[in-house]
Coordinates of C-alpha atoms in Angstrom, one line a residue:
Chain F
X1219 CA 96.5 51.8 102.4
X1220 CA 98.1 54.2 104.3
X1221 CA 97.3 58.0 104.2
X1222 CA 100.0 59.2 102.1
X1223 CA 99.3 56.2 99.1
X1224 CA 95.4 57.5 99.9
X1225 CA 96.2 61.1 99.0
X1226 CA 98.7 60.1 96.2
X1227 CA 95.8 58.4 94.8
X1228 CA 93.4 60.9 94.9
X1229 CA 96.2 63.1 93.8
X1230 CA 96.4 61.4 90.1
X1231 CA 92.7 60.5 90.2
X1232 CA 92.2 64.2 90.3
X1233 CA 94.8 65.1 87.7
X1234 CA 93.9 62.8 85.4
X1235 CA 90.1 63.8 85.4
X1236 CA 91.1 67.7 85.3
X1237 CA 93.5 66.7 82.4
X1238 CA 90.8 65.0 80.7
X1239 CA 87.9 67.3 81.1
X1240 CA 91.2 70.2 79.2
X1241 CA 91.3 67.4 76.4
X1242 CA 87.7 67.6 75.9
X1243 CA 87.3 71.2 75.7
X1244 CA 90.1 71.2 72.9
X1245 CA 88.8 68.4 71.1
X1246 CA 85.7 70.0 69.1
X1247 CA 88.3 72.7 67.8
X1248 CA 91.4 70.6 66.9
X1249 CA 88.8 68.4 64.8
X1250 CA 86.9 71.3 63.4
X1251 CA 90.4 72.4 62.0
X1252 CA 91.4 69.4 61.2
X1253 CA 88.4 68.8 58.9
X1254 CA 88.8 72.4 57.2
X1255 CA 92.0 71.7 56.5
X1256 CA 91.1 68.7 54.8
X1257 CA 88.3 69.7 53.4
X1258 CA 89.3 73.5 52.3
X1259 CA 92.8 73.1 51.1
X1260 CA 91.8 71.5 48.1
X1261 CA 90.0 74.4 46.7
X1262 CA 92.7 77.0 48.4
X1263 CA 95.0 78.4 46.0
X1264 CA 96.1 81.9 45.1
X1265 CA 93.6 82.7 43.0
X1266 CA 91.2 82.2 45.7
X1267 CA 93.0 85.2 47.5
X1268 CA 93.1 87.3 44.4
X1269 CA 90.5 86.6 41.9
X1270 CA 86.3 87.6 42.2
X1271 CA 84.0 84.5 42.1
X1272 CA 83.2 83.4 38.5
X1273 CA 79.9 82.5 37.3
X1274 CA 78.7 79.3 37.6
X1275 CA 79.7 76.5 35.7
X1276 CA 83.5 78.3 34.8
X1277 CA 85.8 76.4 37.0
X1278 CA 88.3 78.7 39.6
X1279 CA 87.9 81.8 40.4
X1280 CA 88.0 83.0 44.6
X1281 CA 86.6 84.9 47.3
X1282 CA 89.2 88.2 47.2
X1283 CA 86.0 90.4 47.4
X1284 CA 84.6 88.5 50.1
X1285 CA 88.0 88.6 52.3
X1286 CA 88.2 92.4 51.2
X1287 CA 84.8 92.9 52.7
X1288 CA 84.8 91.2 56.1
X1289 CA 87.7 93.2 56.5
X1290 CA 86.3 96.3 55.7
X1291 CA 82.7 94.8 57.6
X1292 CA 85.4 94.5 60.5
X1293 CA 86.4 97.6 60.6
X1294 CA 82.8 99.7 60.5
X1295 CA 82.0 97.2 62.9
X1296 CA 85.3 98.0 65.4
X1297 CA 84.6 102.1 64.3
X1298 CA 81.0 101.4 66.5
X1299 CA 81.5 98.9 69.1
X1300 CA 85.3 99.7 70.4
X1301 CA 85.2 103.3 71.5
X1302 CA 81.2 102.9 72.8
X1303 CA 82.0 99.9 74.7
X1304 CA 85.6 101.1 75.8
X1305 CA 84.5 104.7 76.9
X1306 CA 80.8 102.7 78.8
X1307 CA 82.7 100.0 80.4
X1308 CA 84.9 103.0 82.1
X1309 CA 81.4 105.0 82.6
X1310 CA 80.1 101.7 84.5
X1311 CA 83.6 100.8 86.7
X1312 CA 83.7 105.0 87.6
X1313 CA 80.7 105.6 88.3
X1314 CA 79.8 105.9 92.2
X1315 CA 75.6 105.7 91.6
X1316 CA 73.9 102.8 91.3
X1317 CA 70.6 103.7 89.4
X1318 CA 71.9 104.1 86.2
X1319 CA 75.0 101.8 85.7
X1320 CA 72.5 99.0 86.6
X1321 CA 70.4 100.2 84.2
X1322 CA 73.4 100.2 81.8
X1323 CA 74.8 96.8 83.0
X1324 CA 71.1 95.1 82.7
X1325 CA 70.5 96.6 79.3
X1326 CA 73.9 95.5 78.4
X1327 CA 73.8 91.8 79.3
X1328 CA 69.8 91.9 77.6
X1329 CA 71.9 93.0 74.0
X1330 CA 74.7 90.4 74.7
X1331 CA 71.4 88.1 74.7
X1332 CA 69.5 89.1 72.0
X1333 CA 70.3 86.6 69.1
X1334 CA 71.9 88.2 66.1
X1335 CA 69.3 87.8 63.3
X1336 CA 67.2 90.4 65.7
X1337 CA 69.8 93.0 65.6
X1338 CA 70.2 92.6 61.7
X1339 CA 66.2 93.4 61.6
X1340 CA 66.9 96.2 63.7
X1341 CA 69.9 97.4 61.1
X1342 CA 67.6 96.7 58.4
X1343 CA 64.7 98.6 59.7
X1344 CA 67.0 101.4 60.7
X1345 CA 69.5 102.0 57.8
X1346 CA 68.2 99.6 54.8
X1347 CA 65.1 100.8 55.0
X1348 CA 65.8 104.6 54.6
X1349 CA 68.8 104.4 52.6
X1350 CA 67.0 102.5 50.5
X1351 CA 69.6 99.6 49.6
X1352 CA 71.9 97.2 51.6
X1353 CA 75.1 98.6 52.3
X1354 CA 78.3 97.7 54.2
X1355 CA 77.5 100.6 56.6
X1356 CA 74.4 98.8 58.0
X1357 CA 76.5 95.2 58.0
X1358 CA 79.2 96.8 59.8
X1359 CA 76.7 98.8 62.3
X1360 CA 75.2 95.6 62.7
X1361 CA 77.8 94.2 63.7
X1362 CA 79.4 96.9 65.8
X1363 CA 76.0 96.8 68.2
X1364 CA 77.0 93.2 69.0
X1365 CA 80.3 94.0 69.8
X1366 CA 79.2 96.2 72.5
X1367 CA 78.0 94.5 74.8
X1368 CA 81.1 92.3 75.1
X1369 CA 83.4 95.1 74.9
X1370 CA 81.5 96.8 77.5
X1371 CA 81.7 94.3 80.2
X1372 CA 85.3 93.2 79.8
X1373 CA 86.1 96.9 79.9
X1374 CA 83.9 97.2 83.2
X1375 CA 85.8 94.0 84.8
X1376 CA 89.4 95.0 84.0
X1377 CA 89.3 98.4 84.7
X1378 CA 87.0 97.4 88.3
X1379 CA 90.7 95.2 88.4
X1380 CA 93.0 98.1 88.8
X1381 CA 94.0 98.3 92.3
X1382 CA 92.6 101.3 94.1
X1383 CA 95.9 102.0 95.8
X1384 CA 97.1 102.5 92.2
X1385 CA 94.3 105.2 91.6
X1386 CA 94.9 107.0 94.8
X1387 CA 98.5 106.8 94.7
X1388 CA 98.1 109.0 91.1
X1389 CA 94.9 111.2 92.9
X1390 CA 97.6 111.8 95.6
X1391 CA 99.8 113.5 93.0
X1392 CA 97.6 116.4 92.2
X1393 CA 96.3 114.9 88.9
X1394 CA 92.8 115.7 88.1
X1395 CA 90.4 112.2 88.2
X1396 CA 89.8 112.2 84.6
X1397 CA 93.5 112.4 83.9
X1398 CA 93.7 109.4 86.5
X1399 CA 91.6 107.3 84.5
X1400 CA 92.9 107.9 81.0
X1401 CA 96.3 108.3 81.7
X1402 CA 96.8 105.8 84.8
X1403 CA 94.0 103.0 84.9
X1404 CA 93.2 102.5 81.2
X1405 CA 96.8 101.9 80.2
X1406 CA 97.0 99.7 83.4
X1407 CA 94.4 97.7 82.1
X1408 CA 95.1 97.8 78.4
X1409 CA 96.3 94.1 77.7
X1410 CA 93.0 93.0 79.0
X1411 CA 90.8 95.5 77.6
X1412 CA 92.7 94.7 73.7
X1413 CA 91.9 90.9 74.7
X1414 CA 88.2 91.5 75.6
X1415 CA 88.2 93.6 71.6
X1416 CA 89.9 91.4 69.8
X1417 CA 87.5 88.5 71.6
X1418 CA 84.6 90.9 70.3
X1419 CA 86.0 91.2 66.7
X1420 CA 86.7 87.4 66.7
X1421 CA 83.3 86.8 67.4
X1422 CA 81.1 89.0 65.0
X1423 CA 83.7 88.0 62.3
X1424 CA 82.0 84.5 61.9
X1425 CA 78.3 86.2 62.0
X1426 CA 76.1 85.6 59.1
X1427 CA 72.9 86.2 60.3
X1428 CA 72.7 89.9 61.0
X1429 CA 74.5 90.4 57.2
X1430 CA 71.9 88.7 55.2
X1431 CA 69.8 91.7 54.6
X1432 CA 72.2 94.7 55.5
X1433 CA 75.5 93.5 54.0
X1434 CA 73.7 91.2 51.6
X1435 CA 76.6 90.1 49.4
X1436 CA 78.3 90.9 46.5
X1437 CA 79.6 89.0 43.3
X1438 CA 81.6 92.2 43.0
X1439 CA 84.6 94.3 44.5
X1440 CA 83.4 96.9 46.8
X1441 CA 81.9 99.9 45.7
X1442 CA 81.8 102.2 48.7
X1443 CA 80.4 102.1 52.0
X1444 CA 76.7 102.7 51.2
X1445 CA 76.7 99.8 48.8
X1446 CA 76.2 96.1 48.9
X1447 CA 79.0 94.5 50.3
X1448 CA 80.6 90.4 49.9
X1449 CA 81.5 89.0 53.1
X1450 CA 82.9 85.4 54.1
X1451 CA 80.1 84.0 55.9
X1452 CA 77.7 85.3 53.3
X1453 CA 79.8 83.8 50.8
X1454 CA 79.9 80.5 52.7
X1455 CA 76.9 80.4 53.2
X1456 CA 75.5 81.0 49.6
X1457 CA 77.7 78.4 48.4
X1458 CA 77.2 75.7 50.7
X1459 CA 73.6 75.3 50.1
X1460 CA 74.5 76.1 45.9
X1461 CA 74.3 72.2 44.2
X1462 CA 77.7 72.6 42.8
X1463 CA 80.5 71.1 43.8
X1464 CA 82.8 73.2 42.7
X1465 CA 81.2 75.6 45.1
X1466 CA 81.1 73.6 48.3
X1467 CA 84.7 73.3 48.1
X1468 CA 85.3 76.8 47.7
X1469 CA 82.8 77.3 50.7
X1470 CA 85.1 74.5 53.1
X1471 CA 88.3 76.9 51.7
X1472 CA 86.3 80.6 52.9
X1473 CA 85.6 78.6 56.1
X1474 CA 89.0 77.8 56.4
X1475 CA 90.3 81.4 55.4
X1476 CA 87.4 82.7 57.7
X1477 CA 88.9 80.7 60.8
X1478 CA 92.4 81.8 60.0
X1479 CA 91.8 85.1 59.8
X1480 CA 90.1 84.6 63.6
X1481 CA 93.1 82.9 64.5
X1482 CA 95.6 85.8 63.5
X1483 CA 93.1 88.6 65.0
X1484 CA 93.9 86.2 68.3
X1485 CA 97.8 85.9 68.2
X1486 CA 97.9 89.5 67.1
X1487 CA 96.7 90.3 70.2
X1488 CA 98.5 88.2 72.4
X1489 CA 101.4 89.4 70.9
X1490 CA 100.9 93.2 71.1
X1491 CA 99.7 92.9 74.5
X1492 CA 102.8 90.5 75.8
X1493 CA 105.1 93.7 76.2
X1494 CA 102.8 95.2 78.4
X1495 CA 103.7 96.4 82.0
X1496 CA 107.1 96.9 80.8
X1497 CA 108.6 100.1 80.8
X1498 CA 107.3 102.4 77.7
X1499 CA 110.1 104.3 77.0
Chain R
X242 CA 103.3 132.9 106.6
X243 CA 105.2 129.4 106.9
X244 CA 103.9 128.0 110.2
X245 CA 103.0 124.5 108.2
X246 CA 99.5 123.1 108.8
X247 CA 97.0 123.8 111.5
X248 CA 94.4 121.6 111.8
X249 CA 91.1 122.9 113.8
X250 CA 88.1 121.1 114.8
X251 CA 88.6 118.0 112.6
X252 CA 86.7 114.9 112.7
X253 CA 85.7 112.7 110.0
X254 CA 83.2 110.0 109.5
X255 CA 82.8 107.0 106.9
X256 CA 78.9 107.0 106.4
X257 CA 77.7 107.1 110.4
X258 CA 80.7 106.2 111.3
X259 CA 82.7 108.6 113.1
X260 CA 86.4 107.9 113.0
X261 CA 87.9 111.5 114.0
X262 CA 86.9 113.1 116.7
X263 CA 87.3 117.6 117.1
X264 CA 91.1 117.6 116.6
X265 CA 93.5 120.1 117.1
X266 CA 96.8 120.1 116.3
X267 CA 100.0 121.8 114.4
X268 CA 102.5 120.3 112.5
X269 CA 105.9 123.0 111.9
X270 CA 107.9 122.6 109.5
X271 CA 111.1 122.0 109.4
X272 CA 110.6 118.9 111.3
X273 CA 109.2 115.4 111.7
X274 CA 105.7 115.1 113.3
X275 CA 105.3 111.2 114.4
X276 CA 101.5 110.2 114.7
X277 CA 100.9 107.3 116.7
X278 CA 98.6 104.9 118.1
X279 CA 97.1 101.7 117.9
X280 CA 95.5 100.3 114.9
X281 CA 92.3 101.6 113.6
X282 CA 92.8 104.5 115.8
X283 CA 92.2 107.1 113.0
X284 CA 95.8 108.1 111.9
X285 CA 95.6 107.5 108.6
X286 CA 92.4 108.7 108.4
X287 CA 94.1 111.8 110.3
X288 CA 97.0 112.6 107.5
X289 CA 94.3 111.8 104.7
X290 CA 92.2 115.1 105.8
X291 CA 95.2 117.0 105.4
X292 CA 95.4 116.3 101.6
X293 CA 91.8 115.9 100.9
X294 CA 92.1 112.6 99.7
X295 CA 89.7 110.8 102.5
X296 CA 86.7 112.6 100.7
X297 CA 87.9 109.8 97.9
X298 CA 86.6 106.8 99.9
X299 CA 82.5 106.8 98.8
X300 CA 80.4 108.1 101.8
X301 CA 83.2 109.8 103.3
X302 CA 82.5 112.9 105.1
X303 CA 85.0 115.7 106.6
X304 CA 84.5 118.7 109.3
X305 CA 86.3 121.2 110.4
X306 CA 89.2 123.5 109.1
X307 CA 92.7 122.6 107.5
X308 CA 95.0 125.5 107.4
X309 CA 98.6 125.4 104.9
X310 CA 100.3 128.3 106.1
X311 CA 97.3 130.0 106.9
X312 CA 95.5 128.9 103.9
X313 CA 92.0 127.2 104.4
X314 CA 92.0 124.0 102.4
X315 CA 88.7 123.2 102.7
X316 CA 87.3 126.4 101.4
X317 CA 84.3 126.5 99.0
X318 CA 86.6 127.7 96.5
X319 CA 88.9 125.3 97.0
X320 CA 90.2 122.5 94.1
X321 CA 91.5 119.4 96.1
X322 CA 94.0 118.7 92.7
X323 CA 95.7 121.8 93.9
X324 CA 95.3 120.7 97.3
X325 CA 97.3 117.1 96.8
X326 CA 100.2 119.2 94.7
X327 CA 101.3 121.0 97.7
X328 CA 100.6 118.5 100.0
X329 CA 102.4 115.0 98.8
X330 CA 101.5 111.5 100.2
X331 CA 103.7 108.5 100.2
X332 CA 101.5 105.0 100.9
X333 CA 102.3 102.2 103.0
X334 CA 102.2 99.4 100.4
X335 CA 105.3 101.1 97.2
X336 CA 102.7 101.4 94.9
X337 CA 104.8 102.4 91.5
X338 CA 102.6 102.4 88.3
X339 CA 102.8 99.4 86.5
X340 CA 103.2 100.5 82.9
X341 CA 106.0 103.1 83.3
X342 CA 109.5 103.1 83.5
X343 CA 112.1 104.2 86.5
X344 CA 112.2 107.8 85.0
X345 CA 108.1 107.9 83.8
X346 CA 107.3 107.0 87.1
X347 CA 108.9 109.9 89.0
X348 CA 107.9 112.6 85.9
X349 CA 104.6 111.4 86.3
X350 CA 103.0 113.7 88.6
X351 CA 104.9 116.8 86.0
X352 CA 103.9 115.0 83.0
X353 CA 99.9 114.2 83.8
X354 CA 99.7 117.9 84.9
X355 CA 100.9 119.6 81.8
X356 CA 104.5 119.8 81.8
X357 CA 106.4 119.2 78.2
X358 CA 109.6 120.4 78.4
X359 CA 112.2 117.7 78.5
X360 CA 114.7 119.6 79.9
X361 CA 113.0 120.3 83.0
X362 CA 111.8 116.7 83.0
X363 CA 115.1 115.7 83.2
X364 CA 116.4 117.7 85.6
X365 CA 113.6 117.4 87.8
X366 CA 113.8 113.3 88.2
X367 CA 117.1 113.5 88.6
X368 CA 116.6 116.1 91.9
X369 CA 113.7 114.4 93.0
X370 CA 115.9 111.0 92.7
X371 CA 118.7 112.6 94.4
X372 CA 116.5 114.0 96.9
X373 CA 115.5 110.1 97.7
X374 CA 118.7 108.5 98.2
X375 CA 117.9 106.8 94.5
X376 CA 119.5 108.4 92.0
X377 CA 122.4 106.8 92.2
X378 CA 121.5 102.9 92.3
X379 CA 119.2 103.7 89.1
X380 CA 121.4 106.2 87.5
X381 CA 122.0 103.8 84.4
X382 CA 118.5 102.0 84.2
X383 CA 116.1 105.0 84.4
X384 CA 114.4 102.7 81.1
X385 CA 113.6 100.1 83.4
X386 CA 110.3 99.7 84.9
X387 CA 109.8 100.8 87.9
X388 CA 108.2 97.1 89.2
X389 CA 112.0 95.6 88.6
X390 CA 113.2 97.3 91.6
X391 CA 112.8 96.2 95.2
X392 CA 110.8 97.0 97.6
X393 CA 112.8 99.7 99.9
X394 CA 113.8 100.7 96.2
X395 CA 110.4 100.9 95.4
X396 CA 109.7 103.1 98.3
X397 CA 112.0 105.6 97.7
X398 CA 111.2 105.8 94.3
X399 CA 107.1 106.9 95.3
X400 CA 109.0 109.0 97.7
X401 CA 110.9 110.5 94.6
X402 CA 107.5 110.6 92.4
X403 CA 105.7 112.2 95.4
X404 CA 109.0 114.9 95.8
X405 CA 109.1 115.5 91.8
X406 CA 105.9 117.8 92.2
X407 CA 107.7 120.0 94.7
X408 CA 104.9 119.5 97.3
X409 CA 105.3 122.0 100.8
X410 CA 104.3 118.9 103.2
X411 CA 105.0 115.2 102.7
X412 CA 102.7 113.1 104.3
X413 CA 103.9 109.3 104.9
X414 CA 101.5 106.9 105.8
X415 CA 103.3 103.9 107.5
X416 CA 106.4 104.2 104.8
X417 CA 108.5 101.3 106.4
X418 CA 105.7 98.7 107.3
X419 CA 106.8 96.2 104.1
X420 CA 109.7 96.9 104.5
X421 CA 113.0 94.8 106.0
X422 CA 115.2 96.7 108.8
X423 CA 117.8 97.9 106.0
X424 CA 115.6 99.5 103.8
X425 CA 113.4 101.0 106.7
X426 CA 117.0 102.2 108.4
X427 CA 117.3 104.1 104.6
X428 CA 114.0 105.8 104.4
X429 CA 114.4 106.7 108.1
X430 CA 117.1 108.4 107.2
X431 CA 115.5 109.6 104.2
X432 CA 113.1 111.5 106.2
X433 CA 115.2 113.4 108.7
X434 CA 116.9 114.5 105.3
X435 CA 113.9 115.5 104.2
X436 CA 112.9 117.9 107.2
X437 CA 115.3 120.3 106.0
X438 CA 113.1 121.4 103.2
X439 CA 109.5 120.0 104.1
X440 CA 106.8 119.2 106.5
X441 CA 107.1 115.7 107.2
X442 CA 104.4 114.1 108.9
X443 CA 104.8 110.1 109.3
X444 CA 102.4 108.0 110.5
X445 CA 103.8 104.8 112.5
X446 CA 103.3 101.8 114.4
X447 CA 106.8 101.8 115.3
X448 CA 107.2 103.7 118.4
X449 CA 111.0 103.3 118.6
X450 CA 110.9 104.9 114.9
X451 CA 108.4 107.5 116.1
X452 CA 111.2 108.5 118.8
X453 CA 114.5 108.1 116.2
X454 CA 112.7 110.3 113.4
X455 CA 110.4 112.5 114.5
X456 CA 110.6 116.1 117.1
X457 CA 106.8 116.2 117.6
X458 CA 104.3 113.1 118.2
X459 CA 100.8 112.8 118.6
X460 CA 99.1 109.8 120.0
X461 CA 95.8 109.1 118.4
X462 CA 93.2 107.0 120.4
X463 CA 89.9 105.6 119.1
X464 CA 89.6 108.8 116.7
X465 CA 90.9 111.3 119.6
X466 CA 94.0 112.7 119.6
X467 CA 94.7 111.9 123.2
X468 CA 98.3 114.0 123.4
X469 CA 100.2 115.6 121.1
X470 CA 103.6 117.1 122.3
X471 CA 107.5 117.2 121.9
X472 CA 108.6 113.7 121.2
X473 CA 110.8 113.5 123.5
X474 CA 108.2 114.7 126.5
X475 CA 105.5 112.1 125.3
X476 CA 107.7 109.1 125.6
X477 CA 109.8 110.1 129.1
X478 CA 106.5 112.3 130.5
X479 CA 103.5 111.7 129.0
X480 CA 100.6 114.1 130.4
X481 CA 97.8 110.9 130.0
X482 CA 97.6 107.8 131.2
X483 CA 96.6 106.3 128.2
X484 CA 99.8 107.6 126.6
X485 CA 101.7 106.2 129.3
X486 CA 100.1 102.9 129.1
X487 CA 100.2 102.9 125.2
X488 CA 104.4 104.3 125.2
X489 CA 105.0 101.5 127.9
X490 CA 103.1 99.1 126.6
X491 CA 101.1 98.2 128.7
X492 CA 97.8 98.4 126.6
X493 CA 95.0 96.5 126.1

């Protein structure tokens, strides 16, 4: 063989396994969908998007409450973990010690580890326990603490990204440091920073653990912050282990819904950051 | 008092490591002051004193004075924002900002220090366009972001950003090195425009652009400043021998 057939060879030896190993990664997801879809459609109609869950035994009825409240969830959750995670991760890139942002970096990667069911105790001990009832406000703070450890070190990375030139280039101006940050770096690494959140979101969206005793579900609409709130993965979760079979297919169609709405948080963000680096004007 | 800057005493270290050692020199304005010298010889860290920005780098250390027309810039009192406004600095590398347009790029320095009115915006980038031999390539595409351009064009338009803030000196720290002969020939001539109403001091490793641009040079040597004279003299009669190695080059 001579040396060029040799490295062809290798070449589509290579490709191939890299291909493959892409496949493989993909594979779990595309089946997983494929499965909802099969699975959830049958029960997904637009009542299901519109009307509260009926008691057992009546046949239809939906999840609207449930999609209501992971939104809301959602949002608490973003209300926490964005701006505490955004405004450390800038703290931990800026900072010239070293004491604390290691502390702050250590601490942050212990939360990332800590599994979710812990920081739902820690809600519950926190809020439940004083307020004196589940509410959406300890779901959503639940939630929000998990976000910020994620937020926190994609922040840190991208903004660490930012050329220095491109800080000193602004410094050389006569603009004051914390103007160069804000005004210069953050927006420079804004795409990035709205991936890493919406990453975040899409992650504590499908959490059920931490919910079960701070959100703790609702057969109702909501009824204010400090109240008991539905939410899809509570909802799925309830009716997935119910013994009705009317249930379990509305549980395969919140799954589905649940993934969706994932889905659209991701291609919402890829398309608002797209335009970025282009002119603003 | 407008006898441009006076520096006294200067050296400079990075942690222990001393890269500037007791300078003296004067830059005049009205004309171009050409630093010289081989690489890692403390030039840029030379122009960097002048604005305060090598107290950026961490573990960066200055001594000595500064003077701006017989204003200390390293007094206790002293901000180094203001410092940079008066003194501008155009990099090697055209560094626009990524996420602004033409026009956002060169009202940035107004802009992120307070200034509003649109009017003055306006008039300002186009001056400070003008002023860099721009204004009339990007005339109709101000909108565009500054990254489209190339990079001469990108050059002159950090030259404009840098000129918007009507600064007293403009530093220019190897402006033509990524550049191709055109563009360099452009900002070259840029800069002896510039003269008229500025300080320029350029730092180069081109000693044939060192002679075309500039009336005073100063040859900087392992962190000394070896000579520093009329151009002309330090090329055809230089006072050291290691200028006279370095201008013939015969170093190293």
């Amino acid at each position: 063989m001579t040396e060029l057939a040799r490295r062809r060879l290798y070449d589509r030896v290579m490709r191939g396994l890299a291909g493959a190993a892409a496949g493989v990664v993909i594979l779990p997801l595309v089946l997983i969908l494929i499965f909802l879809v099969y699975r959830g459609s049958a029960a997904l109609n637009l009542d299901f998007f519109t009307h509260l869950p009926k008691p057992v035994g009546e046949p239809g009825g939906g999840m609207a409450n449930a999609i209501v409240g992971t939104l809301i969830l959602l949002a608490i959750a973003s209300a926490v973990g964005l701006p505490l995670g955004i405004f450390g991760g800038l703290f931990l890139a800026e900072s010239r010690g070293s004491r604390l942002p290691w502390l702050v970096r250590f601490l942050a990667d212990v939360l990332n580890g800590v599994p979710s069911i812990v920081i739902g105790i820690f809600a519950y001990t926190l809020l439940v326990l004083p307020m004196r009832r589940f509410s959406a406000l300890a779901g959503g703070i639940a939630l929000g603490v998990i976000m910020i450890p994620i937020v926190l070190r994609t922040t840190e990375e991208l903004v660490r990204l930012v050329p220095a030139s491109l800080r000193e280039a602004a410094l050389a101006l006569g603009v004051p440091e914390w103007k160069v940050i804000l005004r210069i770096v953050l927006p420079t690494a804004r795409a990035g920073i709205v991936t890493g959140a919406m990453v975040a979101i899409a992650r504590v969206a499908g959490e059920t653990a931490p919910l079960l005793f701070t959100a703790f579900g609702n057969r109702f609409w909501h009824q204010g912050i400090d109240q008991p709130i539905a939410a899809l993965p509570i909802q799925i979760f309830a009716y997935a282990i119910s013994p009705f079979e009317d249930w379990h297919r509305q549980a395969w169609a919140g799954a589905l819904v649940l993934i969706a709405m994932v889905f659209c948080v991701s291609l919402v963000a890829r398309t608002a950051t797209r335009g970025l680096g282009r002119p603003t004007r | 008092m407008a006898d441009g800057i006076r520096v006294m005493a200067l050296s400079a270290w990075f942690g222990q490591n001393r890269v500037l050692r007791n300078v003296f020199a004067n830059m005049v304005p009205g004309a171009v002051t050409a630093i010289i010298g081989p690489s890692g010889c403390g030039k840029s860290t030379f122009i960097r004193c002048i604005n305060r920005m090598h107290e950026v780098v961490p573990l960066a250390r200055v001594d000595g004075r500064v003077l701006l027309n017989g204003e200390e810039l390293y007094g206790p009192t002293v901000d180094p924002v203001v410092v940079r406004r008066r003194i501008g600095m155009v990099f090697q590398k055209p560094i626009p900002f990524p996420t602004m347009s033409i026009f956002d790029n060169v009202a940035a320095g107004l802009r992120l220090t307070g200034v509003r009115d649109r009017g003055r915006l306006h008039e300002t980038v186009e001056r400070a366009l003008r002023q860099a031999a721009l204004w009339d390539e990007v005339k109709d595409e101000l909108a565009k972001s500054g990254a489209s351009l190339s990079g001469g064009q990108q050059q002159r338009l950090c030259i404009a950003r840098a000129l918007a803030v009507e600064p007293e000196v403009l530093l220019m720290d190897e402006p033509c090195s990524a550049l191709d002969p055109i563009a360099t020939a452009k900002i070259e001539e840029l800069i002896v425009e510039l003269k008229r109403a500025l300080t320029v001091v350029v730092v180069t490793h081109n000693m044939q652009q060192a002679a075309r641009v500039s009336e005073w040079t100063g040859f900087f040597l392992l962190g000394e400043l070896v000579e520093f004279g009329a151009t002309r003299d330090l090329f055809t009669h230089p006072r050291d021998k290691r200028t006279e190695d370095y201008v013939t080059g015969r170093f190293g």
